[in-house]
Tab-separated table of C-alpha atoms in Angstrom:
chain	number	residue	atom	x	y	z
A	1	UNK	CA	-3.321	7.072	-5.079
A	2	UNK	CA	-1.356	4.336	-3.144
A	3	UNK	CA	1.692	4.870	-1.744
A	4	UNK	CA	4.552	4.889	-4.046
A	5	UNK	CA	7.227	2.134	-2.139
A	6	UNK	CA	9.883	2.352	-4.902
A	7	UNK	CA	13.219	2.318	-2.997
A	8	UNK	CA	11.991	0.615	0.210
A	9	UNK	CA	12.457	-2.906	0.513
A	10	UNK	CA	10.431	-4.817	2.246
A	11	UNK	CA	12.893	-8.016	2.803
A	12	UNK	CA	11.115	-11.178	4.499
A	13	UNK	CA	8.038	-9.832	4.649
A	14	UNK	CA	8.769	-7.520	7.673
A	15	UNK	CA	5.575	-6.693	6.800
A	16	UNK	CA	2.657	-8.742	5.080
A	17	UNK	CA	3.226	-7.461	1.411
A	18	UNK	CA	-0.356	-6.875	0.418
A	19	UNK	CA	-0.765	-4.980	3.982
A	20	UNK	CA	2.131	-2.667	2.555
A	21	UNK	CA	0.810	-2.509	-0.774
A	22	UNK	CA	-2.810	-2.327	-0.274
A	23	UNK	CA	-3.490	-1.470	3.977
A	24	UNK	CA	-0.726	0.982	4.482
A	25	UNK	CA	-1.599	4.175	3.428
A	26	UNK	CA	-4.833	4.013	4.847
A	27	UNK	CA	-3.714	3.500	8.214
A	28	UNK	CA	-1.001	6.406	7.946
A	29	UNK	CA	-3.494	8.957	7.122
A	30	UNK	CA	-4.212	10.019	10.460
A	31	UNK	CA	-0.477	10.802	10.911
A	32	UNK	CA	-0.672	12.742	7.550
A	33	UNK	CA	-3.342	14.633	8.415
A	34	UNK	CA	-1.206	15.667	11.842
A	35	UNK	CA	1.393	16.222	10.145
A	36	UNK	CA	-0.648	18.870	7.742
A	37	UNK	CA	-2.384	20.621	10.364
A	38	UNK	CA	0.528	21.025	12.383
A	39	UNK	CA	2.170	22.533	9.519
A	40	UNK	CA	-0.929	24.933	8.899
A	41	UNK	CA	-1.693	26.548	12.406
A	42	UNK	CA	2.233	26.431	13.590
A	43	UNK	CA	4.179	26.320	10.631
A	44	UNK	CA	6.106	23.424	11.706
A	45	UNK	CA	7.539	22.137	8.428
A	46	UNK	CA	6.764	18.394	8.105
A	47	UNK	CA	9.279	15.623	7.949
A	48	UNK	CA	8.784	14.258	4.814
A	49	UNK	CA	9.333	18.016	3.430
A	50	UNK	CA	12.222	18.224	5.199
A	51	UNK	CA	13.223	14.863	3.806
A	52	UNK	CA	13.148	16.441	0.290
A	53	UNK	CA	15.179	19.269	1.031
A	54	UNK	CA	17.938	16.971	2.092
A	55	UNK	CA	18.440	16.024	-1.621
A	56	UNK	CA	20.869	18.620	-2.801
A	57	UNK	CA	22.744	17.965	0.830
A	58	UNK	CA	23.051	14.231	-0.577
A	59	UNK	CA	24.274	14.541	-3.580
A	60	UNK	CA	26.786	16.602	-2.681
A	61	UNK	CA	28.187	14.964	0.321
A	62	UNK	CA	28.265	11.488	-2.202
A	63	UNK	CA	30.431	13.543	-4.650
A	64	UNK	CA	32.674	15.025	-1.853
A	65	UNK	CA	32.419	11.112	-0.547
A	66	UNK	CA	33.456	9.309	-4.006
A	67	UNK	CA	36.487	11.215	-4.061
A	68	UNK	CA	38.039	11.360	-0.883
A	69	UNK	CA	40.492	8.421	0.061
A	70	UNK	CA	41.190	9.238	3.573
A	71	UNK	CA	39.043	7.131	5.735
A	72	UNK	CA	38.834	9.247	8.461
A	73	UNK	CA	38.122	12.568	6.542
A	74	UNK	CA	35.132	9.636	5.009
A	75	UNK	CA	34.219	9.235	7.625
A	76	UNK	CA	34.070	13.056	8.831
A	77	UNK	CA	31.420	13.610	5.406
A	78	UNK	CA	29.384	10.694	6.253
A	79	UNK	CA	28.906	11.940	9.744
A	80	UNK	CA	27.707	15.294	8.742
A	81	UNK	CA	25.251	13.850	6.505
A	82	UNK	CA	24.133	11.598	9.066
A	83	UNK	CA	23.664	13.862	11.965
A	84	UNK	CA	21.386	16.158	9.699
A	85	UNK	CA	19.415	12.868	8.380
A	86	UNK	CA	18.977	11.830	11.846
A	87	UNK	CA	17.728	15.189	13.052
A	88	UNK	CA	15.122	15.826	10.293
A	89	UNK	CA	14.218	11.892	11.707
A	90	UNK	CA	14.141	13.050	15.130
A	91	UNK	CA	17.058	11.599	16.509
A	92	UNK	CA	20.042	13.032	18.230
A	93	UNK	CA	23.269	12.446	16.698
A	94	UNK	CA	25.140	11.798	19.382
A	95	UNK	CA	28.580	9.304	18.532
A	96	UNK	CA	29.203	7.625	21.727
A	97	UNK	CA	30.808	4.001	22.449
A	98	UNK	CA	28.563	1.442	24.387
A	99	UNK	CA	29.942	-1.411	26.248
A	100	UNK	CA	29.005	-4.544	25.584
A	101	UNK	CA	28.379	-7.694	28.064
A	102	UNK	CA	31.378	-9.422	27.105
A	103	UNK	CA	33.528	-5.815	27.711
A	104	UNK	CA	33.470	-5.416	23.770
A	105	UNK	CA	32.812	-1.799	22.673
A	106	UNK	CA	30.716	-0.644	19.797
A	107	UNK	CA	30.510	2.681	18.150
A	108	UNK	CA	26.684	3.934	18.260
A	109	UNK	CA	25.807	7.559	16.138
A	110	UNK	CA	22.415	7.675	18.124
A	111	UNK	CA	20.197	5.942	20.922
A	112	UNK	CA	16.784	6.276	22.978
A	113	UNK	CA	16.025	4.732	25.398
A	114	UNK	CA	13.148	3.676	27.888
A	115	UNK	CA	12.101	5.479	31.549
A	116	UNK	CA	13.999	2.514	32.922
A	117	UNK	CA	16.855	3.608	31.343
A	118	UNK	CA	17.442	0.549	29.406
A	119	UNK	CA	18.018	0.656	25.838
A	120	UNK	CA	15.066	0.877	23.281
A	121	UNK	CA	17.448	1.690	19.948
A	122	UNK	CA	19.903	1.866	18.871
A	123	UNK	CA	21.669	3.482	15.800
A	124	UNK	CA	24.841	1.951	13.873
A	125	UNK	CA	26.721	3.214	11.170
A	126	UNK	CA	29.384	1.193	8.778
A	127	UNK	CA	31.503	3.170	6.773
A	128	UNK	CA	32.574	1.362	3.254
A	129	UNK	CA	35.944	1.051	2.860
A	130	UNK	CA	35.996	2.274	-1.508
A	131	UNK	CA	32.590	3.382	-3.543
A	132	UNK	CA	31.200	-0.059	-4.005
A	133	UNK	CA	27.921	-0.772	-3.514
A	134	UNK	CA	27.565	-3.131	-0.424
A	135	UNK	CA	24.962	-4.446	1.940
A	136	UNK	CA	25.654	-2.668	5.697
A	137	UNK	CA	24.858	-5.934	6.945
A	138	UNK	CA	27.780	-7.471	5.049
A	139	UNK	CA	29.986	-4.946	5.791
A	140	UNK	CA	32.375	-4.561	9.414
A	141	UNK	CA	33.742	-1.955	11.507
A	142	UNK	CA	36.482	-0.266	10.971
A	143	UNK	CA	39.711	1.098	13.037
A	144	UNK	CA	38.489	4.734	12.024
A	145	UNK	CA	35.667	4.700	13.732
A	146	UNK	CA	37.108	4.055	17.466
A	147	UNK	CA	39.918	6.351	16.850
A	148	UNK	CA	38.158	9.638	18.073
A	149	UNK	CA	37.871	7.047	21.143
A	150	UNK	CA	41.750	5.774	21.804
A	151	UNK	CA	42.173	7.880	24.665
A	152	UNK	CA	39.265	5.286	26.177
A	153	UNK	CA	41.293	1.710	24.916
A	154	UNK	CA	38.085	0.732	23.826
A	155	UNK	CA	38.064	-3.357	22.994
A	156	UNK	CA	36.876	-3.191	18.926
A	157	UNK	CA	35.330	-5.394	16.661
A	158	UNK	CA	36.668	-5.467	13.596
A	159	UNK	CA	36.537	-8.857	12.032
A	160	UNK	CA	32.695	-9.252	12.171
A	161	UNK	CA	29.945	-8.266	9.418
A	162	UNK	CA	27.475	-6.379	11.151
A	163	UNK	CA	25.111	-9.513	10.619
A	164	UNK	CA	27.078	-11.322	13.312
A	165	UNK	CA	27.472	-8.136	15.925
A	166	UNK	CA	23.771	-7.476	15.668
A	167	UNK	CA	22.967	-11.142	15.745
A	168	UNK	CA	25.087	-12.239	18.713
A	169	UNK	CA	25.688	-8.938	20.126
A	170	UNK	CA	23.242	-6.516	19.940
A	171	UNK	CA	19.140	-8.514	19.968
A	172	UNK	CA	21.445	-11.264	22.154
A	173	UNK	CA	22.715	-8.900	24.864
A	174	UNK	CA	21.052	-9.022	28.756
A	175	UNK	CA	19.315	-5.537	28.049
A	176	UNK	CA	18.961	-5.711	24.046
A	177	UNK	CA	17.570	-2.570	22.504
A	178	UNK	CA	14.177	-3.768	20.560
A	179	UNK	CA	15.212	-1.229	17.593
A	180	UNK	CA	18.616	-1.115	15.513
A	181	UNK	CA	18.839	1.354	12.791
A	182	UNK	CA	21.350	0.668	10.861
A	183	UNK	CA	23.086	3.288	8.371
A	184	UNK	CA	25.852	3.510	5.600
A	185	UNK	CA	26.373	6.208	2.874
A	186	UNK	CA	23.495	5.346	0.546
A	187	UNK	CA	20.749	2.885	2.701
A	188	UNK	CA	19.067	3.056	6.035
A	189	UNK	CA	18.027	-0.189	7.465
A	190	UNK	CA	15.217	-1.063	10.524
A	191	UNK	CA	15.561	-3.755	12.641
A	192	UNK	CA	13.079	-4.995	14.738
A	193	UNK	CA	14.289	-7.477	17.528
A	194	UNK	CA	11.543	-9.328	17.458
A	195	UNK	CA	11.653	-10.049	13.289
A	196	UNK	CA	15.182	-10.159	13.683
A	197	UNK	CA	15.435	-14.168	13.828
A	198	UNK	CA	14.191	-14.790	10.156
A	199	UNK	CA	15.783	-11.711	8.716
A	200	UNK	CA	12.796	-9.252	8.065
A	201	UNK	CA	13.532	-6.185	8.153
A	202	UNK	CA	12.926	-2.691	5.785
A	203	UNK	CA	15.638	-1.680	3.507
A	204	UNK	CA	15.496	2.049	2.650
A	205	UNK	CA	17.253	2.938	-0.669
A	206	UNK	CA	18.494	6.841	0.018
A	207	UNK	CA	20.125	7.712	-3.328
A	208	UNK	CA	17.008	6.511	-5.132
A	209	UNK	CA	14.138	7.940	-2.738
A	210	UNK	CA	16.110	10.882	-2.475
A	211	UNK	CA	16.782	11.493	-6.281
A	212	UNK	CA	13.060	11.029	-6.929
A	213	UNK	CA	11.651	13.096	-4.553
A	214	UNK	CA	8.106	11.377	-4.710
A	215	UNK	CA	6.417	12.991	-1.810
A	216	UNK	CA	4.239	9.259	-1.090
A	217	UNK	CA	7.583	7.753	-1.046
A	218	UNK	CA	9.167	10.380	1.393
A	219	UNK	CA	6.227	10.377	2.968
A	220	UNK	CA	6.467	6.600	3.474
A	221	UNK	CA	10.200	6.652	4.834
A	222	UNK	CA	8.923	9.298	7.512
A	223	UNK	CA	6.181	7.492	9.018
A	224	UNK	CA	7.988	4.287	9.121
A	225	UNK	CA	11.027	5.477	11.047
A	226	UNK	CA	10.578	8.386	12.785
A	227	UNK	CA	11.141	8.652	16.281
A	228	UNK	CA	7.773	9.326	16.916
A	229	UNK	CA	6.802	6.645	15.346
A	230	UNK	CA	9.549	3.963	16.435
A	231	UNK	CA	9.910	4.871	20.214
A	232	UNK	CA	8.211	7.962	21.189
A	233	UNK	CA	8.526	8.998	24.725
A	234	UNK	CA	5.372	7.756	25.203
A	235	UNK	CA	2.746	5.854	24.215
A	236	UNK	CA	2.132	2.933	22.076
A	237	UNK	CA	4.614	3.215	18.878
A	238	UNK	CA	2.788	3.725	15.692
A	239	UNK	CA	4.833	0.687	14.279
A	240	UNK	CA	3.356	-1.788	16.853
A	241	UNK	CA	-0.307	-0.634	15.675
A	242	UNK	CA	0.532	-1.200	11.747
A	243	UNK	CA	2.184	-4.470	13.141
A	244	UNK	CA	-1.011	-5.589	14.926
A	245	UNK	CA	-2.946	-4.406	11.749
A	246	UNK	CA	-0.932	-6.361	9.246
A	247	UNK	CA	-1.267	-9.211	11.563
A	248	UNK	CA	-5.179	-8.612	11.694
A	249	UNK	CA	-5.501	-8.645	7.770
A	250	UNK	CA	-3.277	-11.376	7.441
A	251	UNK	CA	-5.411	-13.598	9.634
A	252	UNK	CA	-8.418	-12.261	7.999
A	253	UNK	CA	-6.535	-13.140	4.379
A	254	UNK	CA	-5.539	-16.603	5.775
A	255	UNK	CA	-9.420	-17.264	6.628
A	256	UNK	CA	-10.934	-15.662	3.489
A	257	UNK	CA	-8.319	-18.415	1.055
A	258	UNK	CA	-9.993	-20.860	3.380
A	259	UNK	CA	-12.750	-20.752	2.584
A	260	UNK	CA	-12.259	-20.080	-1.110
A	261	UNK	CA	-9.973	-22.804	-1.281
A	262	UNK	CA	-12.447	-25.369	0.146
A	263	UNK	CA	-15.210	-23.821	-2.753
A	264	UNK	CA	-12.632	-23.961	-5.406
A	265	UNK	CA	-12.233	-27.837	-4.738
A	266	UNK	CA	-16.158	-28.208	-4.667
A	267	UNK	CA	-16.306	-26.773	-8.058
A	268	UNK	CA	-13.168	-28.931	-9.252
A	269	UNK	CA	-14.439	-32.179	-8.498
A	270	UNK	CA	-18.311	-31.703	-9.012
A	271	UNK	CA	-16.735	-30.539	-12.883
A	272	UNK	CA	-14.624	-33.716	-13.073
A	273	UNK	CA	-17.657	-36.032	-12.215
A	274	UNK	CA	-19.513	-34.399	-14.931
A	275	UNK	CA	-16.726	-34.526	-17.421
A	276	UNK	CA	-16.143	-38.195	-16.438
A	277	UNK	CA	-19.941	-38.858	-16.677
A	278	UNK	CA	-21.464	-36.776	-19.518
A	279	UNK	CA	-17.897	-36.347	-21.985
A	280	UNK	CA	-16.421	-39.968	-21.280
A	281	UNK	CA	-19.287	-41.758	-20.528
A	282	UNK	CA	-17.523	-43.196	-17.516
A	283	UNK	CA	-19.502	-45.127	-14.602
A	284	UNK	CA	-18.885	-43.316	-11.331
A	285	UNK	CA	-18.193	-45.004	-7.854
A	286	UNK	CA	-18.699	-43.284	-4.307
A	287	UNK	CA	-16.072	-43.449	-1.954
A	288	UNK	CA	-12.735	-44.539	-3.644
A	289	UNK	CA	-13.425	-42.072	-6.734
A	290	UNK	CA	-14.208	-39.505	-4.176
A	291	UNK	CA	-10.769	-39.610	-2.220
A	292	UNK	CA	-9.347	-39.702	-4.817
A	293	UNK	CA	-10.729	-36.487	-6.305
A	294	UNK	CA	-10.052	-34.838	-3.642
A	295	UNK	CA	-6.691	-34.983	-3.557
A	296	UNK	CA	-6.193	-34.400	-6.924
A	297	UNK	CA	-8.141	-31.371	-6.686
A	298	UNK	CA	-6.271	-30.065	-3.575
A	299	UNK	CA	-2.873	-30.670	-5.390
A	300	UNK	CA	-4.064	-28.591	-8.310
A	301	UNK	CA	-5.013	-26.208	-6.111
A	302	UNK	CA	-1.933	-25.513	-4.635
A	303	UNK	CA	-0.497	-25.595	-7.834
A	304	UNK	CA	-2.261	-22.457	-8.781
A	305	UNK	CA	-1.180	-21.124	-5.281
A	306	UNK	CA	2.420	-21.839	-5.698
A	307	UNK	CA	2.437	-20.326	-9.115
A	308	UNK	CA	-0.083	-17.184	-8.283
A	309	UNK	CA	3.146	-16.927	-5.246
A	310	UNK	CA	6.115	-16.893	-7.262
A	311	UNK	CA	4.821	-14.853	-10.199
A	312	UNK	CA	3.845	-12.022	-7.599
A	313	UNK	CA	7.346	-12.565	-6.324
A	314	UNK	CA	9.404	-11.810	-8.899
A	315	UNK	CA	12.858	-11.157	-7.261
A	316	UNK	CA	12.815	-14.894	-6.678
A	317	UNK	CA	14.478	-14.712	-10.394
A	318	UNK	CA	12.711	-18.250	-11.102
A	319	UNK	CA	10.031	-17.135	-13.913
A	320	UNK	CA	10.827	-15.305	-16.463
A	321	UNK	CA	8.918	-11.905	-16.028
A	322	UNK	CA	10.605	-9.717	-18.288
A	323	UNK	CA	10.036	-11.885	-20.993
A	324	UNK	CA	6.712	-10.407	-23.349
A	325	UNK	CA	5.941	-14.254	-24.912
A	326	UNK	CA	5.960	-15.662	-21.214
A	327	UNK	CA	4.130	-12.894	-19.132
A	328	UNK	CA	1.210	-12.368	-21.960
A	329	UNK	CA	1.114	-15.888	-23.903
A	330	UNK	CA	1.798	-18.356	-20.846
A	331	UNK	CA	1.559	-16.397	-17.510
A	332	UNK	CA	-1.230	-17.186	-14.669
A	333	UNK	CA	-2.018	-13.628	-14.554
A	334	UNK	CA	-2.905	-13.576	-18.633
A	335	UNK	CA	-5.659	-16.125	-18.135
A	336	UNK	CA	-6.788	-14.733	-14.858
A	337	UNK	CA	-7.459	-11.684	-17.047
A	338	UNK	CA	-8.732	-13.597	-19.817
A	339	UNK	CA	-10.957	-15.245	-17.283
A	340	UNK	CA	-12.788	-11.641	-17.103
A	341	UNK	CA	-13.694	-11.599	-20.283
A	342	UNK	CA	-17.810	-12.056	-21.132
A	343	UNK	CA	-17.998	-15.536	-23.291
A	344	UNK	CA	-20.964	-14.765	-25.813
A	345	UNK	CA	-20.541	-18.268	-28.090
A	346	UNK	CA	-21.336	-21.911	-27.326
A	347	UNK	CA	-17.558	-22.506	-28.459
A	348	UNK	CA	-16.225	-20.335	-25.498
A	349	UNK	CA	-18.576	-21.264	-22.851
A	350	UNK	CA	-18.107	-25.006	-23.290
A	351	UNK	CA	-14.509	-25.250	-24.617
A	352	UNK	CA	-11.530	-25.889	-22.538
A	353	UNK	CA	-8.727	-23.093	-23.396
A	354	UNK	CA	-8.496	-21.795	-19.618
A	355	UNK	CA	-7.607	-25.943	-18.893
A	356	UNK	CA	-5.297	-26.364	-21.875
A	357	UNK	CA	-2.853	-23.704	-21.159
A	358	UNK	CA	-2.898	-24.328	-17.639
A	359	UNK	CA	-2.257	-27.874	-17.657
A	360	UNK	CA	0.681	-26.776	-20.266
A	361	UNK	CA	2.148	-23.995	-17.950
A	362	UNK	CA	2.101	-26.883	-15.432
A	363	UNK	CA	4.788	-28.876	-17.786
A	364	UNK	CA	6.787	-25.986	-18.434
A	365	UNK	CA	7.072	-26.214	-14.737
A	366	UNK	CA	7.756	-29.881	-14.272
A	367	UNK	CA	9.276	-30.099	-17.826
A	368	UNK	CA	11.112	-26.858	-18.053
A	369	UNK	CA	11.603	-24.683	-21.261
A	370	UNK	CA	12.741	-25.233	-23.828
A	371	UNK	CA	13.587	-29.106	-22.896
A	372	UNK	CA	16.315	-30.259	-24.186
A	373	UNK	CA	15.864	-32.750	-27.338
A	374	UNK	CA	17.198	-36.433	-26.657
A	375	UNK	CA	19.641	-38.024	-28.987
A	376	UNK	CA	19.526	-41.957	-29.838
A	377	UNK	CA	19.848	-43.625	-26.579
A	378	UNK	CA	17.833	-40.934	-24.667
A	379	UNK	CA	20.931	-38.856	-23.690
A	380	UNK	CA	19.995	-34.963	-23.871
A	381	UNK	CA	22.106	-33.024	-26.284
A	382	UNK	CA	24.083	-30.615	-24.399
A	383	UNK	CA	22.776	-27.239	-23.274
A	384	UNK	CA	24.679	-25.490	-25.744
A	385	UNK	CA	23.204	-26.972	-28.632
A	386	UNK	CA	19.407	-25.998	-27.023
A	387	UNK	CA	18.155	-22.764	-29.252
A	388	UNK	CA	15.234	-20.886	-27.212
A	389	UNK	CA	14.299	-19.037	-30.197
A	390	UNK	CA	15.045	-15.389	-28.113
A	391	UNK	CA	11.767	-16.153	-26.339
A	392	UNK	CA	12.490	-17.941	-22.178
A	393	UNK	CA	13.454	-19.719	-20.438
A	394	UNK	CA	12.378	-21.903	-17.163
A	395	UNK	CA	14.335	-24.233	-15.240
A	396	UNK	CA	12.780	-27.833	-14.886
A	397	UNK	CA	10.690	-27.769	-11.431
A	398	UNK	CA	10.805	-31.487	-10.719
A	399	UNK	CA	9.084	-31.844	-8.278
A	400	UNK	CA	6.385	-34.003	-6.642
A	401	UNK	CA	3.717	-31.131	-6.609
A	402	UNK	CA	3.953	-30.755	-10.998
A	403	UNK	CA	4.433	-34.334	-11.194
A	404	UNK	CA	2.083	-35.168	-14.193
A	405	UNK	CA	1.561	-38.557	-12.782
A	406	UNK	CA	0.052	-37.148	-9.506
C-alpha cells in the first residue's frame, strides 16, 4: 500500500509530485527495513513509533496551550513539547542565540553543523501570539523569546515575518546553513536552501498526522526529517538521494511525454486528413495543409495537458472538483475512463462522443459556465440574475490557447 501523505504538504513541488506519490515509498524501504531490524535484535524502538506515542503529549500540551495567556509561560509549554519532538527526531534541543552578519541576533531551539564547523541547520521556532491558525512563515518573533537572553542585549528582530529573516537572513548569510526547520505549535516546516528561491518546501501538519496515527504517514514524517536523514554526521543525506531520484524520474517522465506527445500528434493529423478526405470529401494539399495541421494538433495537445494539469491540481481552486455533474459528466478524467471501455458496435467505434465532449469542455473553458445570457444590445445581464441550476461553476479562461478560432 502507498504511503499515506495526508497532512504533509508538498508546496511547490519540493518534490516531483508523482515521485512522492508513486516513487517514494519504494525508495524508503531500505530505511524501513533498518529501522525494523534494529528494533528486532536491539530493541531500539523506531522513530516513527515513537512519533505515535507523542500523541497524548500533544494534545495535552495544545489544551494547556489554548488556555494560557501569558506569553512567556506559552512559550515555556511550547518548548517542552518541542524539545521532546526534536529528540524523538534526533535533534538536540538546545535554545541558544546566533549572531547574525549584520550583528542581528536570532533565537535558534536546535542546530548541526558540519566538521568545518559551519552551519548545516538550523532550527526556528515562532510562537503565535492567540490560538489562530497561522502560517510560521507569516508569523514574527517575539520579545518573549530573547528575554531568557537580556542579560546578553541581544539586537532582535521583531518586525519581520519569518519569510523575510529566512529569505534575507538566514539562506543569504556568508556561512548559510543548507537546512532550516522551522516550527510553531501545530506544523513543522523543511527548508532546503537550495529550493528555497521558488518557495518549495514540505509542510508537516502535526495536529492532523498526530491525531491519525497512520503508521505510513508517521512513517513518512520520520524518514523525511530525521537527522539521519537530513544531515547525518556522515555520509551522503538520504534526502539528497530521493532528490537525485525524483530528478532521475522526472527526466525520464519529461522524455517518455516526448515521445508520446510527438505520436499523439501523428495520430491527430493522419485522423483529420481522413476525416477531411473520406467524411467531407475535401481535396487535400501537401505543405500548407500540413503546417497547418500541425499546429493545430500541437495546440490541442497542450490543451489536454493543461487541463490533465489543473484537474490533478486541485488546490489551484479553478475547476470545480467537488462538484458530482462536473467531475463525472464533463471532467477529462471521466472520458479517460470511458476511453477504457471495449466498443463492441459500429455506432461506438465510428462515432465521435470522446470529440464532442471534449471540444465542449474546451468552451466551458474559453466560454465559462454558466455564461451569462445577453440582453438586447449584447450587454450581459448581471451576475446576479445568472441561475447555475446548483450544478458549477467555471470562470471564463480567455485565453489564446481555448481560443475556438485557433
Amino acid at each position: 500500500m502507498a504511503l499515506d501523505l495526508t497532512g504533509i504538504t508538498n508546496e511547490n513541488e519540493f518534490y516531483t509530485q508523482h515521485y512522492l506519490a508513486a516513487i517514494l515509498e519504494n525508495d524508503l524501504k531500505e530505511l524501513f527495513r533498518h529501522w525494523k531490524t534494529a528494533a528486532d535484535e536491539s530493541g531500539k524502538t523506531p522513530p516513527y513509533r515513537k512519533l505515535r506515542g507523542l500523541r497524548r503529549d500533544f494534545f495535552i500540551f495544545r489544551e494547556t496551550f489554548e488556555r494560557e495567556r501569558n506569553p512567556g509561560q506559552r512559550l515555556a509549554r511550547q518548548s517542552d513539547f518541542h524539545a521532546r519532538l526534536l529528540e524523538i527526531l534526533g535533534y538536540e534541543f538546545n535554545p541558544r542565540l546566533v549572531e547574525l552578519d549584520d550583528g542581528a541576533a536570532l533565537p535558534l531551539v536546535a542546530a548541526r553543523h558540519r566538521p568545518d564547523g559551519s552551519p548545516a541547520l538550523w532550527v526556528l521556532a515562532v510562537l503565535e501570539p492567540d490560538n489562530e491558525i497561522y502560517d510560521p512563515l507569516e508569523l514574527s518573533l517575539l520579545p518573549v523569546q530573547y528575554e531568557p537572553y537580556a542579560a546578553d542585549e541581544p539586537v532582535a528582530i521583531l518586525d519581520q515575518p519569518m519569510d523575510e529573516i529566512i529569505t534575507r537572513r538566514v539562506f543569504s548569510a556568508v556561512l548559510p546553513p543548507r537546512w532550516v526547520l522551522l516550527l510553531s505549535s501545530t506544523q513543522l516546516l523543511l527548508l532546503d536552501r537550495g529550493k528555497w528561491a521558488e518557495k518549495r518546501l514540505l509542510r508537516f501538519d502535526l495536529r492532523e498526522i498526530l491525531d491519525r496515527r497512520e503508521e505510513s504517514t508517521l512513517k513518512a514524517l520520520a524518514a523525511l526529517v530525521h537527522c539521519d536523514s537530513v544531515c547525518p554526521e556522515s555520509g551522503e543525506p538520504l534526502l539528497d538521494t530521493l532528490d537525485e531520484n525524483s530528478h532521475k524520474h522526472a527526466f525520464a517522465v519529461s522524455e517518455d511525454l516526448k515521445y508520446s506527445l510527438r505520436e499523439a500528434i501523428e495520430l491527430l493529423g493522419n485522423e483529420a486528413v481522413w476525416y477531411l478526405r473520406e467524411a467531407l470529401h475535401e481535396k487535400i494539399y501537401g505543405r500548407e495543409l500540413a503546417a497547418a495541421l500541425s499546429k493545430e494538433c500541437l495546440r490541442y495537445m497542450y490543451r489536454l495537458l493543461f487541463l490533465f494539469f489543473i484537474e490533478a491540481r486541485p488546490e489551484l481552486g479553478y475547476l470545480p472538483d467537488k462538484s458530482p455533474e462536473y467531475r463525472l459528466g464533463y471532467s477529462l478524467e471521466s472520458l479517460r475512463d470511458l476511453e477504457m471501455v471495449s466498443l463492441t458496435t459500429e455506432e461506438s467505434k465510428n462515432g465521435y462522443f470522446i470529440h464532442q465532449s471534449i471540444n465542449l469542455l474546451f468552451d466551458l473553458l474559453y466560454n465559462g459556465f454558466p455564461r451569462q445570457p445577453e440582453k438586447a444590445g449584447g450587454n450581459l445581464l448581471p451576475e446576479a440574475q445568472v441561475s447555475d441550476h446548483n450544478t458549477f461553476r467555471i470562470a471564463p479562461l480567455k485565453s489564446h490557447l481555448f481560443d475556438p478560432r485557433q
